[in-house]
Amino acid sequence: MVGMFRFLRRRDAEATGTAEAPEADVHAQAAERFWQRWDDLLPEIASALGDSVPHRIESLVAEALAEVHPNLTFAIEHGEKAVYALVVSGQADPELRPHTDAWMAAAPPADTLWEYHDSVPPVPDPTEVTVNLRGEKYPLADVRVVAQVDEAERLVDVAVYHPGFSGLEENARRALTFLPLDATLGERLAADRLGRVETAELEPEGAIGLLELRELVRELDRTAAAPPES
């Protein structure tokens, strides 16, 4: 394996614990202001999307979201059940979790037109996704992963392999290491349950596919969230 690029760690209890009441109130008030502004902007947003010019309202939504926190990002995408999805992301930064939690708590109910996500969701089937990097296409169906479960920490350490790694420089390899993980698990589950992430130069023995990785990590997350047996 080549050198490790970075670590993803589960939520730190101190960083993501319940905010103290005054701070939680500030987060909730900022979230309420966003949703009031969103409601005001909806006719203009609908017009821009209907005209296929979403960039027309990007700055307006960004300004509204900056009141929640200036480091949050957003995307308007096709929804899983609704026509559109508004996806707000703290990019797995635990310090931003209280802000996205407050934003989601204040969100209106999803309907047939809009749904809302407080982190980037997984794609339905990552093996059907092809990533374009440096003008070349890399099917995620070719990704193989070695996963090692740390039962004590409730984390999964992974080494990711793609046959296209050999033709990529370091930054592109890094992108092709993490994109499949985010697509497979979604931003929040990846942040909570992945530990060490490495890039493998050669296909490791005992590797599994992305759908198998998803099931393994989801099962670990389910058992970690289950109440202890009495």
PDB file of C-alpha atoms in Angstrom:
ATOM      1  CA  MET A   1       0.000   0.000   0.000  1.00  0.00           C
ATOM      2  CA  VAL A   2       1.087   3.535  -0.600  1.00  0.00           C
ATOM      3  CA  GLY A   3       1.096   6.024   2.222  1.00  0.00           C
ATOM      4  CA  MET A   4      -2.122   6.726   4.027  1.00  0.00           C
ATOM      5  CA  PHE A   5      -3.849   9.893   2.823  1.00  0.00           C
ATOM      6  CA  ARG A   6      -5.975  10.811   5.820  1.00  0.00           C
ATOM      7  CA  PHE A   7      -8.114   9.498   8.634  1.00  0.00           C
ATOM      8  CA  LEU A   8     -11.842   9.636   9.069  1.00  0.00           C
ATOM      9  CA  ARG A   9     -12.857   9.362  12.687  1.00  0.00           C
ATOM     10  CA  ARG A  10     -16.142   8.693  14.354  1.00  0.00           C
ATOM     11  CA  ARG A  11     -17.859  11.577  15.999  1.00  0.00           C
ATOM     12  CA  ASP A  12     -16.002  12.847  19.021  1.00  0.00           C
ATOM     13  CA  ALA A  13     -18.280  12.840  22.032  1.00  0.00           C
ATOM     14  CA  GLU A  14     -17.187  16.279  23.152  1.00  0.00           C
ATOM     15  CA  ALA A  15     -17.399  17.826  19.684  1.00  0.00           C
ATOM     16  CA  THR A  16     -20.816  16.418  18.865  1.00  0.00           C
ATOM     17  CA  GLY A  17     -22.482  16.243  22.227  1.00  0.00           C
ATOM     18  CA  THR A  18     -25.686  18.132  22.873  1.00  0.00           C
ATOM     19  CA  ALA A  19     -25.066  21.842  22.655  1.00  0.00           C
ATOM     20  CA  GLU A  20     -25.631  23.873  25.793  1.00  0.00           C
ATOM     21  CA  ALA A  21     -29.041  25.519  25.821  1.00  0.00           C
ATOM     22  CA  PRO A  22     -28.038  29.081  24.815  1.00  0.00           C
ATOM     23  CA  GLU A  23     -25.870  27.805  21.957  1.00  0.00           C
ATOM     24  CA  ALA A  24     -28.577  25.373  20.830  1.00  0.00           C
ATOM     25  CA  ASP A  25     -31.060  28.254  20.816  1.00  0.00           C
ATOM     26  CA  VAL A  26     -28.761  30.293  18.575  1.00  0.00           C
ATOM     27  CA  HIS A  27     -28.445  27.374  16.144  1.00  0.00           C
ATOM     28  CA  ALA A  28     -32.217  26.854  16.123  1.00  0.00           C
ATOM     29  CA  GLN A  29     -32.905  30.544  15.501  1.00  0.00           C
ATOM     30  CA  ALA A  30     -30.422  30.627  12.612  1.00  0.00           C
ATOM     31  CA  ALA A  31     -32.053  27.540  11.125  1.00  0.00           C
ATOM     32  CA  GLU A  32     -35.521  29.100  11.423  1.00  0.00           C
ATOM     33  CA  ARG A  33     -34.288  32.216   9.614  1.00  0.00           C
ATOM     34  CA  PHE A  34     -32.945  30.045   6.797  1.00  0.00           C
ATOM     35  CA  TRP A  35     -36.251  28.230   6.323  1.00  0.00           C
ATOM     36  CA  GLN A  36     -38.207  31.477   6.361  1.00  0.00           C
ATOM     37  CA  ARG A  37     -35.882  32.804   3.665  1.00  0.00           C
ATOM     38  CA  TRP A  38     -36.149  29.519   1.739  1.00  0.00           C
ATOM     39  CA  ASP A  39     -39.927  29.807   1.764  1.00  0.00           C
ATOM     40  CA  ASP A  40     -39.667  33.351   0.391  1.00  0.00           C
ATOM     41  CA  LEU A  41     -37.262  32.201  -2.331  1.00  0.00           C
ATOM     42  CA  LEU A  42     -39.247  29.152  -3.462  1.00  0.00           C
ATOM     43  CA  PRO A  43     -41.091  30.890  -6.337  1.00  0.00           C
ATOM     44  CA  GLU A  44     -37.792  32.227  -7.698  1.00  0.00           C
ATOM     45  CA  ILE A  45     -36.103  28.842  -7.184  1.00  0.00           C
ATOM     46  CA  ALA A  46     -38.936  27.056  -8.996  1.00  0.00           C
ATOM     47  CA  SER A  47     -38.648  29.506 -11.893  1.00  0.00           C
ATOM     48  CA  ALA A  48     -34.872  29.029 -12.187  1.00  0.00           C
ATOM     49  CA  LEU A  49     -35.145  25.237 -12.080  1.00  0.00           C
ATOM     50  CA  GLY A  50     -37.996  25.293 -14.569  1.00  0.00           C
ATOM     51  CA  ASP A  51     -35.813  27.330 -16.929  1.00  0.00           C
ATOM     52  CA  SER A  52     -32.863  24.920 -16.303  1.00  0.00           C
ATOM     53  CA  VAL A  53     -30.706  27.757 -15.006  1.00  0.00           C
ATOM     54  CA  PRO A  54     -30.103  26.821 -11.337  1.00  0.00           C
ATOM     55  CA  HIS A  55     -27.077  29.119 -11.141  1.00  0.00           C
ATOM     56  CA  ARG A  56     -29.547  32.008 -11.189  1.00  0.00           C
ATOM     57  CA  ILE A  57     -30.475  31.347  -7.558  1.00  0.00           C
ATOM     58  CA  GLU A  58     -27.263  29.775  -6.226  1.00  0.00           C
ATOM     59  CA  SER A  59     -25.997  32.980  -4.643  1.00  0.00           C
ATOM     60  CA  LEU A  60     -29.356  33.638  -2.973  1.00  0.00           C
ATOM     61  CA  VAL A  61     -29.456  30.194  -1.362  1.00  0.00           C
ATOM     62  CA  ALA A  62     -25.778  30.486  -0.377  1.00  0.00           C
ATOM     63  CA  GLU A  63     -26.438  33.813   1.355  1.00  0.00           C
ATOM     64  CA  ALA A  64     -29.340  32.316   3.291  1.00  0.00           C
ATOM     65  CA  LEU A  65     -27.314  29.261   4.292  1.00  0.00           C
ATOM     66  CA  ALA A  66     -24.387  31.396   5.437  1.00  0.00           C
ATOM     67  CA  GLU A  67     -26.586  32.569   8.308  1.00  0.00           C
ATOM     68  CA  VAL A  68     -26.686  28.981   9.570  1.00  0.00           C
ATOM     69  CA  HIS A  69     -22.908  28.701   9.197  1.00  0.00           C
ATOM     70  CA  PRO A  70     -20.590  30.182   6.529  1.00  0.00           C
ATOM     71  CA  ASN A  71     -18.702  26.887   6.050  1.00  0.00           C
ATOM     72  CA  LEU A  72     -21.741  24.843   5.058  1.00  0.00           C
ATOM     73  CA  THR A  73     -22.145  23.887   1.411  1.00  0.00           C
ATOM     74  CA  PHE A  74     -25.266  22.937  -0.509  1.00  0.00           C
ATOM     75  CA  ALA A  75     -26.438  21.322  -3.709  1.00  0.00           C
ATOM     76  CA  ILE A  76     -29.803  21.054  -5.416  1.00  0.00           C
ATOM     77  CA  GLU A  77     -30.100  17.587  -6.910  1.00  0.00           C
ATOM     78  CA  HIS A  78     -32.668  15.095  -8.138  1.00  0.00           C
ATOM     79  CA  GLY A  79     -34.449  13.661  -5.126  1.00  0.00           C
ATOM     80  CA  GLU A  80     -34.708  10.043  -4.126  1.00  0.00           C
ATOM     81  CA  LYS A  81     -38.481  10.267  -3.639  1.00  0.00           C
ATOM     82  CA  ALA A  82     -39.218  13.912  -4.446  1.00  0.00           C
ATOM     83  CA  VAL A  83     -38.465  15.764  -7.680  1.00  0.00           C
ATOM     84  CA  TYR A  84     -35.698  17.818  -6.059  1.00  0.00           C
ATOM     85  CA  ALA A  85     -33.422  17.450  -3.044  1.00  0.00           C
ATOM     86  CA  LEU A  86     -31.732  20.231  -1.132  1.00  0.00           C
ATOM     87  CA  VAL A  87     -28.544  18.724   0.289  1.00  0.00           C
ATOM     88  CA  VAL A  88     -26.610  20.677   2.929  1.00  0.00           C
ATOM     89  CA  SER A  89     -23.197  19.395   3.961  1.00  0.00           C
ATOM     90  CA  GLY A  90     -20.752  20.123   6.729  1.00  0.00           C
ATOM     91  CA  GLN A  91     -18.186  17.951   4.862  1.00  0.00           C
ATOM     92  CA  ALA A  92     -17.897  15.584   7.815  1.00  0.00           C
ATOM     93  CA  ASP A  93     -16.627  18.343  10.120  1.00  0.00           C
ATOM     94  CA  PRO A  94     -17.866  17.430  13.631  1.00  0.00           C
ATOM     95  CA  GLU A  95     -17.869  21.088  14.666  1.00  0.00           C
ATOM     96  CA  LEU A  96     -20.535  21.755  12.027  1.00  0.00           C
ATOM     97  CA  ARG A  97     -22.787  18.881  13.109  1.00  0.00           C
ATOM     98  CA  PRO A  98     -24.819  20.963  15.620  1.00  0.00           C
ATOM     99  CA  HIS A  99     -25.556  23.456  12.833  1.00  0.00           C
ATOM    100  CA  THR A 100     -26.716  20.830  10.346  1.00  0.00           C
ATOM    101  CA  ASP A 101     -28.688  19.073  13.096  1.00  0.00           C
ATOM    102  CA  ALA A 102     -30.533  22.312  13.869  1.00  0.00           C
ATOM    103  CA  TRP A 103     -31.073  22.973  10.161  1.00  0.00           C
ATOM    104  CA  MET A 104     -32.585  19.529   9.659  1.00  0.00           C
ATOM    105  CA  ALA A 105     -34.721  19.717  12.800  1.00  0.00           C
ATOM    106  CA  ALA A 106     -36.330  22.922  11.514  1.00  0.00           C
ATOM    107  CA  ALA A 107     -36.835  21.657   7.960  1.00  0.00           C
ATOM    108  CA  PRO A 108     -40.381  21.410   6.601  1.00  0.00           C
ATOM    109  CA  PRO A 109     -41.768  17.934   5.908  1.00  0.00           C
ATOM    110  CA  ALA A 110     -40.669  16.442   2.603  1.00  0.00           C
ATOM    111  CA  ASP A 111     -43.307  16.382  -0.136  1.00  0.00           C
ATOM    112  CA  THR A 112     -43.520  15.280  -3.750  1.00  0.00           C
ATOM    113  CA  LEU A 113     -41.504  18.295  -4.924  1.00  0.00           C
ATOM    114  CA  TRP A 114     -38.763  18.718  -2.269  1.00  0.00           C
ATOM    115  CA  GLU A 115     -36.832  16.561   0.166  1.00  0.00           C
ATOM    116  CA  TYR A 116     -34.024  17.665   2.453  1.00  0.00           C
ATOM    117  CA  HIS A 117     -30.741  16.042   3.536  1.00  0.00           C
ATOM    118  CA  ASP A 118     -28.278  17.268   6.170  1.00  0.00           C
ATOM    119  CA  SER A 119     -25.393  15.332   4.609  1.00  0.00           C
ATOM    120  CA  VAL A 120     -24.573  13.911   1.185  1.00  0.00           C
ATOM    121  CA  PRO A 121     -26.627  10.709   0.868  1.00  0.00           C
ATOM    122  CA  PRO A 122     -25.333   7.494  -0.681  1.00  0.00           C
ATOM    123  CA  VAL A 123     -26.221   6.739  -4.276  1.00  0.00           C
ATOM    124  CA  PRO A 124     -28.645   3.821  -4.744  1.00  0.00           C
ATOM    125  CA  ASP A 125     -26.048   1.622  -6.487  1.00  0.00           C
ATOM    126  CA  PRO A 126     -22.433   2.868  -6.529  1.00  0.00           C
ATOM    127  CA  THR A 127     -21.418   0.080  -8.917  1.00  0.00           C
ATOM    128  CA  GLU A 128     -23.459   1.825 -11.623  1.00  0.00           C
ATOM    129  CA  VAL A 129     -21.529   5.091 -11.178  1.00  0.00           C
ATOM    130  CA  THR A 130     -18.637   6.150 -13.411  1.00  0.00           C
ATOM    131  CA  VAL A 131     -16.296   8.894 -12.180  1.00  0.00           C
ATOM    132  CA  ASN A 132     -14.653  11.273 -14.649  1.00  0.00           C
ATOM    133  CA  LEU A 133     -11.135  12.323 -13.633  1.00  0.00           C
ATOM    134  CA  ARG A 134      -8.581  14.091 -15.781  1.00  0.00           C
ATOM    135  CA  GLY A 135     -10.620  13.323 -18.877  1.00  0.00           C
ATOM    136  CA  GLU A 136     -10.752   9.570 -18.186  1.00  0.00           C
ATOM    137  CA  LYS A 137     -13.635   7.414 -16.954  1.00  0.00           C
ATOM    138  CA  TYR A 138     -13.336   5.143 -13.920  1.00  0.00           C
ATOM    139  CA  PRO A 139     -16.242   2.762 -13.224  1.00  0.00           C
ATOM    140  CA  LEU A 140     -16.789   2.299  -9.518  1.00  0.00           C
ATOM    141  CA  ALA A 141     -17.799  -1.295 -10.237  1.00  0.00           C
ATOM    142  CA  ASP A 142     -14.033  -1.933 -10.550  1.00  0.00           C
ATOM    143  CA  VAL A 143     -13.321  -0.755  -6.995  1.00  0.00           C
ATOM    144  CA  ARG A 144     -12.207  -3.420  -4.531  1.00  0.00           C
ATOM    145  CA  VAL A 145     -11.878  -2.849  -0.813  1.00  0.00           C
ATOM    146  CA  VAL A 146     -10.215  -4.640   2.061  1.00  0.00           C
ATOM    147  CA  ALA A 147     -12.155  -3.910   5.252  1.00  0.00           C
ATOM    148  CA  GLN A 148     -10.927  -4.572   8.782  1.00  0.00           C
ATOM    149  CA  VAL A 149     -13.401  -4.098  11.619  1.00  0.00           C
ATOM    150  CA  ASP A 150     -12.216  -2.615  14.884  1.00  0.00           C
ATOM    151  CA  GLU A 151     -14.883  -4.008  17.208  1.00  0.00           C
ATOM    152  CA  ALA A 152     -13.693  -2.051  20.228  1.00  0.00           C
ATOM    153  CA  GLU A 153     -13.849   1.304  18.443  1.00  0.00           C
ATOM    154  CA  ARG A 154     -16.807   0.372  16.193  1.00  0.00           C
ATOM    155  CA  LEU A 155     -14.832   1.543  13.163  1.00  0.00           C
ATOM    156  CA  VAL A 156     -13.897  -0.029   9.845  1.00  0.00           C
ATOM    157  CA  ASP A 157     -10.381   0.509   8.464  1.00  0.00           C
ATOM    158  CA  VAL A 158     -10.273   0.194   4.672  1.00  0.00           C
ATOM    159  CA  ALA A 159      -7.757  -0.078   1.853  1.00  0.00           C
ATOM    160  CA  VAL A 160      -9.239   0.923  -1.507  1.00  0.00           C
ATOM    161  CA  TYR A 161      -8.042  -0.369  -4.881  1.00  0.00           C
ATOM    162  CA  HIS A 162      -8.964   0.623  -8.436  1.00  0.00           C
ATOM    163  CA  PRO A 163      -7.084  -0.660 -11.494  1.00  0.00           C
ATOM    164  CA  GLY A 164      -6.906   2.917 -12.763  1.00  0.00           C
ATOM    165  CA  PHE A 165      -4.810   4.109  -9.816  1.00  0.00           C
ATOM    166  CA  SER A 166      -1.550   3.378 -11.633  1.00  0.00           C
ATOM    167  CA  GLY A 167      -2.216   6.076 -14.223  1.00  0.00           C
ATOM    168  CA  LEU A 168      -3.161   8.818 -11.778  1.00  0.00           C
ATOM    169  CA  GLU A 169      -1.138  11.353  -9.832  1.00  0.00           C
ATOM    170  CA  GLU A 170      -1.531  11.561  -6.068  1.00  0.00           C
ATOM    171  CA  ASN A 171      -4.392  14.075  -5.801  1.00  0.00           C
ATOM    172  CA  ALA A 172      -6.463  12.222  -8.367  1.00  0.00           C
ATOM    173  CA  ARG A 173      -5.769   8.894  -6.621  1.00  0.00           C
ATOM    174  CA  ARG A 174      -6.898  10.469  -3.380  1.00  0.00           C
ATOM    175  CA  ALA A 175     -10.142  11.585  -5.021  1.00  0.00           C
ATOM    176  CA  LEU A 176     -10.741   8.142  -6.504  1.00  0.00           C
ATOM    177  CA  THR A 177     -10.088   6.620  -3.081  1.00  0.00           C
ATOM    178  CA  PHE A 178     -12.710   8.659  -1.233  1.00  0.00           C
ATOM    179  CA  LEU A 179     -15.379   9.207  -3.895  1.00  0.00           C
ATOM    180  CA  PRO A 180     -16.409   5.519  -3.918  1.00  0.00           C
ATOM    181  CA  LEU A 181     -16.651   5.507  -0.115  1.00  0.00           C
ATOM    182  CA  ASP A 182     -18.841   8.611  -0.005  1.00  0.00           C
ATOM    183  CA  ALA A 183     -21.011   7.293  -2.840  1.00  0.00           C
ATOM    184  CA  THR A 184     -21.398   3.929  -1.122  1.00  0.00           C
ATOM    185  CA  LEU A 185     -21.966   5.020   2.471  1.00  0.00           C
ATOM    186  CA  GLY A 186     -23.011   8.634   2.279  1.00  0.00           C
ATOM    187  CA  GLU A 187     -21.155  11.414   4.012  1.00  0.00           C
ATOM    188  CA  ARG A 188     -22.462  10.875   7.540  1.00  0.00           C
ATOM    189  CA  LEU A 189     -22.066   7.107   7.785  1.00  0.00           C
ATOM    190  CA  ALA A 190     -18.578   7.334   6.274  1.00  0.00           C
ATOM    191  CA  ALA A 191     -17.597   9.957   8.838  1.00  0.00           C
ATOM    192  CA  ASP A 192     -19.052   7.981  11.727  1.00  0.00           C
ATOM    193  CA  ARG A 193     -17.863   4.466  10.911  1.00  0.00           C
ATOM    194  CA  LEU A 194     -14.713   4.639   8.781  1.00  0.00           C
ATOM    195  CA  GLY A 195     -11.394   4.746  10.607  1.00  0.00           C
ATOM    196  CA  ARG A 196      -8.145   4.568   8.642  1.00  0.00           C
ATOM    197  CA  VAL A 197      -8.449   4.929   4.864  1.00  0.00           C
ATOM    198  CA  GLU A 198      -5.582   3.830   2.611  1.00  0.00           C
ATOM    199  CA  THR A 199      -5.008   3.612  -1.125  1.00  0.00           C
ATOM    200  CA  ALA A 200      -3.748   0.250  -2.393  1.00  0.00           C
ATOM    201  CA  GLU A 201      -1.412   0.082  -5.405  1.00  0.00           C
ATOM    202  CA  LEU A 202      -2.207  -3.582  -6.057  1.00  0.00           C
ATOM    203  CA  GLU A 203      -5.469  -5.444  -5.560  1.00  0.00           C
ATOM    204  CA  PRO A 204      -5.278  -6.892  -2.051  1.00  0.00           C
ATOM    205  CA  GLU A 205      -6.273 -10.441  -1.222  1.00  0.00           C
ATOM    206  CA  GLY A 206      -9.669 -10.884   0.382  1.00  0.00           C
ATOM    207  CA  ALA A 207     -11.072  -7.714  -1.178  1.00  0.00           C
ATOM    208  CA  ILE A 208     -14.816  -7.104  -1.431  1.00  0.00           C
ATOM    209  CA  GLY A 209     -17.007  -4.901  -3.611  1.00  0.00           C
ATOM    210  CA  LEU A 210     -18.686  -1.641  -2.654  1.00  0.00           C
ATOM    211  CA  LEU A 211     -22.118  -3.155  -2.020  1.00  0.00           C
ATOM    212  CA  GLU A 212     -20.591  -5.707   0.336  1.00  0.00           C
ATOM    213  CA  LEU A 213     -18.756  -2.886   2.109  1.00  0.00           C
ATOM    214  CA  ARG A 214     -22.028  -0.987   2.479  1.00  0.00           C
ATOM    215  CA  GLU A 215     -23.740  -3.922   4.151  1.00  0.00           C
ATOM    216  CA  LEU A 216     -20.774  -4.531   6.470  1.00  0.00           C
ATOM    217  CA  VAL A 217     -20.614  -0.900   7.622  1.00  0.00           C
ATOM    218  CA  ARG A 218     -24.377  -0.561   7.981  1.00  0.00           C
ATOM    219  CA  GLU A 219     -24.511  -3.708  10.086  1.00  0.00           C
ATOM    220  CA  LEU A 220     -21.728  -2.376  12.314  1.00  0.00           C
ATOM    221  CA  ASP A 221     -23.623   0.895  12.654  1.00  0.00           C
ATOM    222  CA  ARG A 222     -26.825  -0.947  13.563  1.00  0.00           C
ATOM    223  CA  THR A 223     -25.118  -2.986  16.273  1.00  0.00           C
ATOM    224  CA  ALA A 224     -23.328   0.089  17.611  1.00  0.00           C
ATOM    225  CA  ALA A 225     -26.643   1.947  17.912  1.00  0.00           C
ATOM    226  CA  ALA A 226     -28.459  -0.990  19.537  1.00  0.00           C
ATOM    227  CA  PRO A 227     -29.019  -0.734  23.313  1.00  0.00           C
ATOM    228  CA  PRO A 228     -26.776  -3.056  25.355  1.00  0.00           C
ATOM    229  CA  GLU A 229     -28.266  -6.339  26.435  1.00  0.00           C
ATOM    230  CA  SER A 230     -29.325  -6.391  30.066  1.00  0.00           C
TER     231      SER A 230
END
